[in-house]
PDB file of C-alpha atoms in Angstrom:
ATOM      1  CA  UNK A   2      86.323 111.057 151.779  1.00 53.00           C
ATOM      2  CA  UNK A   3      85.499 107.338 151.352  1.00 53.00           C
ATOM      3  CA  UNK A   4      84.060 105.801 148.602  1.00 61.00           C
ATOM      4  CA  UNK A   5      80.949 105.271 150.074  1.00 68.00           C
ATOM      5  CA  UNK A   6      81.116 108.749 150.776  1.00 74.00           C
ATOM      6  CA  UNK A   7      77.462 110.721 150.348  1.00 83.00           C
ATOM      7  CA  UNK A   8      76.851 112.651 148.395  1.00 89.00           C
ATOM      8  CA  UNK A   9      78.736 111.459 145.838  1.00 91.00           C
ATOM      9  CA  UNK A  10      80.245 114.130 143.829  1.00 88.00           C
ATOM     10  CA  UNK A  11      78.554 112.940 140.811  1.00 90.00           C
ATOM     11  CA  UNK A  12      75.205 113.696 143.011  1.00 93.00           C
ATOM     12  CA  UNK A  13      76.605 116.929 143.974  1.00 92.00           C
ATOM     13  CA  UNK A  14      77.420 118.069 139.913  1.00 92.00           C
ATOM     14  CA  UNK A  15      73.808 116.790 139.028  1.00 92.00           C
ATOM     15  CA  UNK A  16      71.832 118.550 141.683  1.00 94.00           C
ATOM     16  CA  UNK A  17      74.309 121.697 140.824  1.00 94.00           C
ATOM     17  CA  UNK A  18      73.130 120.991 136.798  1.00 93.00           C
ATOM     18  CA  UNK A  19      69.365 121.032 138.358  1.00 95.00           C
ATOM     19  CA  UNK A  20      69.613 124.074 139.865  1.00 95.00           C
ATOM     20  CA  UNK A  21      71.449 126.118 136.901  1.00 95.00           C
ATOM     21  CA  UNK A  22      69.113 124.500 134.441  1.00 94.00           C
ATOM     22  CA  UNK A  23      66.184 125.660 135.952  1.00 96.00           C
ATOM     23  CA  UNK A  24      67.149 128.794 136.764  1.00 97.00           C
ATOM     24  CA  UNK A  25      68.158 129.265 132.941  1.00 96.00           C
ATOM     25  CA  UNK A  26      64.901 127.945 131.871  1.00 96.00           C
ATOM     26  CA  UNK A  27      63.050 130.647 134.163  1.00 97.00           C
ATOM     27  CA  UNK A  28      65.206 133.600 133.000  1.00 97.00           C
ATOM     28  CA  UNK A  29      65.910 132.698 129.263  1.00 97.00           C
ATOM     29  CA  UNK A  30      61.631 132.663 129.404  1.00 96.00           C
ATOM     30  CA  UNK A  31      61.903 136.574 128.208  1.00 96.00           C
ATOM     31  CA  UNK A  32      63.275 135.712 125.475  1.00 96.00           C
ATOM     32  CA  UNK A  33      60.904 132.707 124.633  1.00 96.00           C
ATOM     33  CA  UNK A  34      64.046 130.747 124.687  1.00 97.00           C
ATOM     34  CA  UNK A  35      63.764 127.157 125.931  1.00 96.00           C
ATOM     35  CA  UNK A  36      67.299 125.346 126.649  1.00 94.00           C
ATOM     36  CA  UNK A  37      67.395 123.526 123.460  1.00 95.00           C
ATOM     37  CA  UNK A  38      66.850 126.922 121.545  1.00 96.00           C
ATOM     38  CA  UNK A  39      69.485 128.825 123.784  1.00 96.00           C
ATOM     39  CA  UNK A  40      72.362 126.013 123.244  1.00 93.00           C
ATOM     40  CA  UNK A  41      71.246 126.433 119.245  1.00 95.00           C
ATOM     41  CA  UNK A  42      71.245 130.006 119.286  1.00 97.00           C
ATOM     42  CA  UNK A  43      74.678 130.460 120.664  1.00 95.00           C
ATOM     43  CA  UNK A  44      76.564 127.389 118.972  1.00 94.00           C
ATOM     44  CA  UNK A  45      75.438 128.836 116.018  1.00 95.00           C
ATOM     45  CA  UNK A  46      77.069 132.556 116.893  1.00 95.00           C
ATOM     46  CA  UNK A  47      80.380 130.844 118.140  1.00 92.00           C
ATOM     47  CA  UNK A  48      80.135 128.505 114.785  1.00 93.00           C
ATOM     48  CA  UNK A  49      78.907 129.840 112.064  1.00 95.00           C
ATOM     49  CA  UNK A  50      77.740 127.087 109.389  1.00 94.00           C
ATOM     50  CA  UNK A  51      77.410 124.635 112.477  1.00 94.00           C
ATOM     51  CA  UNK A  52      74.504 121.779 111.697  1.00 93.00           C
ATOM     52  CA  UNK A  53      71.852 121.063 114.127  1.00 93.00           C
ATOM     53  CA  UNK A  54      73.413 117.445 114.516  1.00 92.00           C
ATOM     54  CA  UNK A  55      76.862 119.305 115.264  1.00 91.00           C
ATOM     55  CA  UNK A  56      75.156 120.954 118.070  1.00 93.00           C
ATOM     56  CA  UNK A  57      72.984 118.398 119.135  1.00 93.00           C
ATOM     57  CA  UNK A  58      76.034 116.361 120.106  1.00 91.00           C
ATOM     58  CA  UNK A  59      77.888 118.909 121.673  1.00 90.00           C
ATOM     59  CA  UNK A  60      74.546 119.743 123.568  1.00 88.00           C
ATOM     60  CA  UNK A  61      73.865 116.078 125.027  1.00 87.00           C
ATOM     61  CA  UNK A  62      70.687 116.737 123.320  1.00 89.00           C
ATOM     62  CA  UNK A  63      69.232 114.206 121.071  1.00 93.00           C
ATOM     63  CA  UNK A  64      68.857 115.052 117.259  1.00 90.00           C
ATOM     64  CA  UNK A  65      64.934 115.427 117.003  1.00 93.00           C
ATOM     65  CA  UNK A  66      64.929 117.577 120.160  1.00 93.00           C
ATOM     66  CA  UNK A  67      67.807 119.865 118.393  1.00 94.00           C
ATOM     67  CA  UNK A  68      65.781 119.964 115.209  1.00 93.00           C
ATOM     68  CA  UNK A  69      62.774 120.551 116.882  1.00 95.00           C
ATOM     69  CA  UNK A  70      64.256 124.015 118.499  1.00 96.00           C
ATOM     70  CA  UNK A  71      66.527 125.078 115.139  1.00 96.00           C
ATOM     71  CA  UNK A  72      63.201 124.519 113.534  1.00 96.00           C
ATOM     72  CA  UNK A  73      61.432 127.174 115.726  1.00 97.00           C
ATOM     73  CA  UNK A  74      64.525 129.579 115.793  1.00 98.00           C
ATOM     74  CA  UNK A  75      64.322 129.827 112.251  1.00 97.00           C
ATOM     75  CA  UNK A  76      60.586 130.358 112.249  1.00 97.00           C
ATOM     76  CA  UNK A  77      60.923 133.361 114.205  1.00 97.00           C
ATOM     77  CA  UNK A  78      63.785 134.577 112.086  1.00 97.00           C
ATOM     78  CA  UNK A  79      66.547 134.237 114.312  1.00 98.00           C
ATOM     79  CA  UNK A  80      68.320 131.576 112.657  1.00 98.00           C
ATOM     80  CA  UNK A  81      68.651 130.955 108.366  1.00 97.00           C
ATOM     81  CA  UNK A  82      70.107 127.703 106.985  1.00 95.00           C
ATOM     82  CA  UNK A  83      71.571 127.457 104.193  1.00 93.00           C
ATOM     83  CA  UNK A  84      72.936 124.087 102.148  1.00 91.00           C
ATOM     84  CA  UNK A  85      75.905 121.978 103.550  1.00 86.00           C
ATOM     85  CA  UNK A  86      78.570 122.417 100.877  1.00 87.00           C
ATOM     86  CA  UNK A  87      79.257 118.751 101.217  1.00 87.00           C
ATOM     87  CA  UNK A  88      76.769 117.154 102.372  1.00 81.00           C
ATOM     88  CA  UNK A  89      73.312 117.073 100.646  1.00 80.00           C
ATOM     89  CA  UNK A  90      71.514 116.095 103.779  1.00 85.00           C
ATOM     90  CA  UNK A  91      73.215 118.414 106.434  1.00 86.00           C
ATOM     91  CA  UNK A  92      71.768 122.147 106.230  1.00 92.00           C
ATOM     92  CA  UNK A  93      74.286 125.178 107.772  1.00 94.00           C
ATOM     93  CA  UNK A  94      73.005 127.043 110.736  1.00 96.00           C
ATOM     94  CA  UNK A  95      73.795 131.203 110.772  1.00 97.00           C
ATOM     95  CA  UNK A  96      72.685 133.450 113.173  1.00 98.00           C
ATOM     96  CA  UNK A  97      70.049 136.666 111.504  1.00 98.00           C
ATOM     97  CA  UNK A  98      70.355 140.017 112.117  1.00 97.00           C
ATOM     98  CA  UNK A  99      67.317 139.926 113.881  1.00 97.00           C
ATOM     99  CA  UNK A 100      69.243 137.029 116.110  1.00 97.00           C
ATOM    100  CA  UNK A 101      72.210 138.222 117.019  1.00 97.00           C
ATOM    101  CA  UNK A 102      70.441 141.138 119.863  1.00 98.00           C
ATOM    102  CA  UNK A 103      68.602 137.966 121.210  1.00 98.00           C
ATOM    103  CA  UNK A 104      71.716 136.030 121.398  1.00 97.00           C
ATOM    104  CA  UNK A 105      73.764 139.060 123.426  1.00 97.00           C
ATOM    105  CA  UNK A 106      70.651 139.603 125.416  1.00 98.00           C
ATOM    106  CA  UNK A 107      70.496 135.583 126.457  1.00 97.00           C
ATOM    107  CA  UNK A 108      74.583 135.480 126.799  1.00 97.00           C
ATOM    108  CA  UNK A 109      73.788 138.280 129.578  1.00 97.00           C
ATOM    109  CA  UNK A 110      71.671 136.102 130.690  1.00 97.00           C
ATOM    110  CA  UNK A 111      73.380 133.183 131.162  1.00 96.00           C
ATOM    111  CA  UNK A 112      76.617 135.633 132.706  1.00 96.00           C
ATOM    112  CA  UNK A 113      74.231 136.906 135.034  1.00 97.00           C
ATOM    113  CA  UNK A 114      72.682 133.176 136.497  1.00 96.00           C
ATOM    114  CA  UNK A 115      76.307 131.801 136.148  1.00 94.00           C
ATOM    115  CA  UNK A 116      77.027 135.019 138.436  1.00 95.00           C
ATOM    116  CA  UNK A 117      74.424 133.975 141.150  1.00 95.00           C
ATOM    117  CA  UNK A 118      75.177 130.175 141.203  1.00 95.00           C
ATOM    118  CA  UNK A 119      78.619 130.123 142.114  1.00 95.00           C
ATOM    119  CA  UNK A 120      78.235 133.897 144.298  1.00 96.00           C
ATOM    120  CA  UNK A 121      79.092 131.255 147.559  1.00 95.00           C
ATOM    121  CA  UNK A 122      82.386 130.821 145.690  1.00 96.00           C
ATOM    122  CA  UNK A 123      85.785 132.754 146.320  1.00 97.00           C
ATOM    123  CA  UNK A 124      87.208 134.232 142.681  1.00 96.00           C
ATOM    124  CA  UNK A 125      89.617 131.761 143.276  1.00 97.00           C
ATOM    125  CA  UNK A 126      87.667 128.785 143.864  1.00 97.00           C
ATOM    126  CA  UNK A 127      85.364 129.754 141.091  1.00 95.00           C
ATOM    127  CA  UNK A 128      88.429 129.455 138.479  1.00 96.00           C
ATOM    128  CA  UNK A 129      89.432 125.844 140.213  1.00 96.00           C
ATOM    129  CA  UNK A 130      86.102 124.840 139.929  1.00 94.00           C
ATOM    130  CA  UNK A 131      85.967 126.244 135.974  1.00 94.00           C
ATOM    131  CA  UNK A 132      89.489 124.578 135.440  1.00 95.00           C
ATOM    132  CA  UNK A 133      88.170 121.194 136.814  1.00 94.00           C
ATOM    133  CA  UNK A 134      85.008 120.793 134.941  1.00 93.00           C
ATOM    134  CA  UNK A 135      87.044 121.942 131.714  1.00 94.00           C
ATOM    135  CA  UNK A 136      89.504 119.289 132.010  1.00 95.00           C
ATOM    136  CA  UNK A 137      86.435 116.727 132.682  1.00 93.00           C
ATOM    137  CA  UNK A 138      84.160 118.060 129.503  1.00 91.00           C
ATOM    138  CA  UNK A 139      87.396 117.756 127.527  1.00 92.00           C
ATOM    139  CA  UNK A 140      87.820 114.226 128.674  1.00 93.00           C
ATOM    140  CA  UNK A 141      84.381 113.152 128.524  1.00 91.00           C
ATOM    141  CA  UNK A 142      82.863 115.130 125.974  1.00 87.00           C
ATOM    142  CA  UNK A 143      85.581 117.060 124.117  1.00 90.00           C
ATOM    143  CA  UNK A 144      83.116 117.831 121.311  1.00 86.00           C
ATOM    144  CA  UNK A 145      80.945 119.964 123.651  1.00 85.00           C
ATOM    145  CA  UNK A 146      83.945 122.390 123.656  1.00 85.00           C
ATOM    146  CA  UNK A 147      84.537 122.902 119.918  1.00 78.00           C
ATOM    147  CA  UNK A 148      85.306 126.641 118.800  1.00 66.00           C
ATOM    148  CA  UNK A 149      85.942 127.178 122.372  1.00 57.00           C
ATOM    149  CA  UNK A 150      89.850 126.836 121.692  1.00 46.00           C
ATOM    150  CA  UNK A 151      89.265 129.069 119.196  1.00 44.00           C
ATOM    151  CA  UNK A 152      87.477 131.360 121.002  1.00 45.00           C
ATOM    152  CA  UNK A 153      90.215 131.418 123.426  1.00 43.00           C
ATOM    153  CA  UNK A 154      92.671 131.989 120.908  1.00 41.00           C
ATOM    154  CA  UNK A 155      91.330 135.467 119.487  1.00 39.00           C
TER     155      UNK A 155
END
């Protein structure tokens, strides 16, 4: 492959990101989840006492966006904040008992779309691929995996 090469693999990872984000969108809808409000919902149950900043920059999201879907997971109850103990501007995100079903309901979700993406894929080639991206999210963007390690660990 030359440099000039098309499509660029770049191309290739956004068009892939196109296609999973969309198909998220349309099946995290019966929840009356957007994207936003799914990448809140399960920072928060993988960090407890996360802030909406915190997840907004592990999201790529920007910080009004984030606030604008914490603010509507914790109208419908699924989310409570409570104060930073630090910080008098930051508020702690926690996951309700009323938002944890949600959350396992949208991680099936997500499983299940994750499942049909990458079904042209060989077990094998499905754990390079995984392995790859890690190492390039941990280069790139290592806060996007924090509480993955651990995760990974337990």
């Amino acid at each position: 492959m030359t440099d000039t090469a098309f499509p660029t693999t770049g191309y290739l990872a956004w068009q892939f990101s196109q296609v999973l984000a969309g198909m998220l969108e349309r099946a995290l809808r019966t929840e009356d989840l957007t994207l936003a409000q799914h990448n809140a919902l399960m920072h928060t149950v993988r960090s407890p006492g996360v802030t909406a900043a915190d997840i907004a920059r592990r999201s790529g999201i920007t910080a009004q966006s984030m606030g604008t879907a914490v603010g509507r997971l914790v109208e419908r109850g699924l989310l409570r904040r409570e104060p930073h103990p630090t910080s008098r501007r930051s508020m702690c995100l926690f996951v309700t008992d009323q938002g944890r079903p949600v959350a396992a309901r949208a991680a099936m979700i997500t499983r299940r779309i994750e499942a049909e993406t990458t079904a042209p894929l060989s077990p094998e080639d499905k754990d390079i691929v995984h392995r790859l991206l890690y190492r390039i999210v941990e280069e790139l963007n290592p806060e996007a995996l924090s509480g993955v390690a651990e995760e990974r660990a337990s």
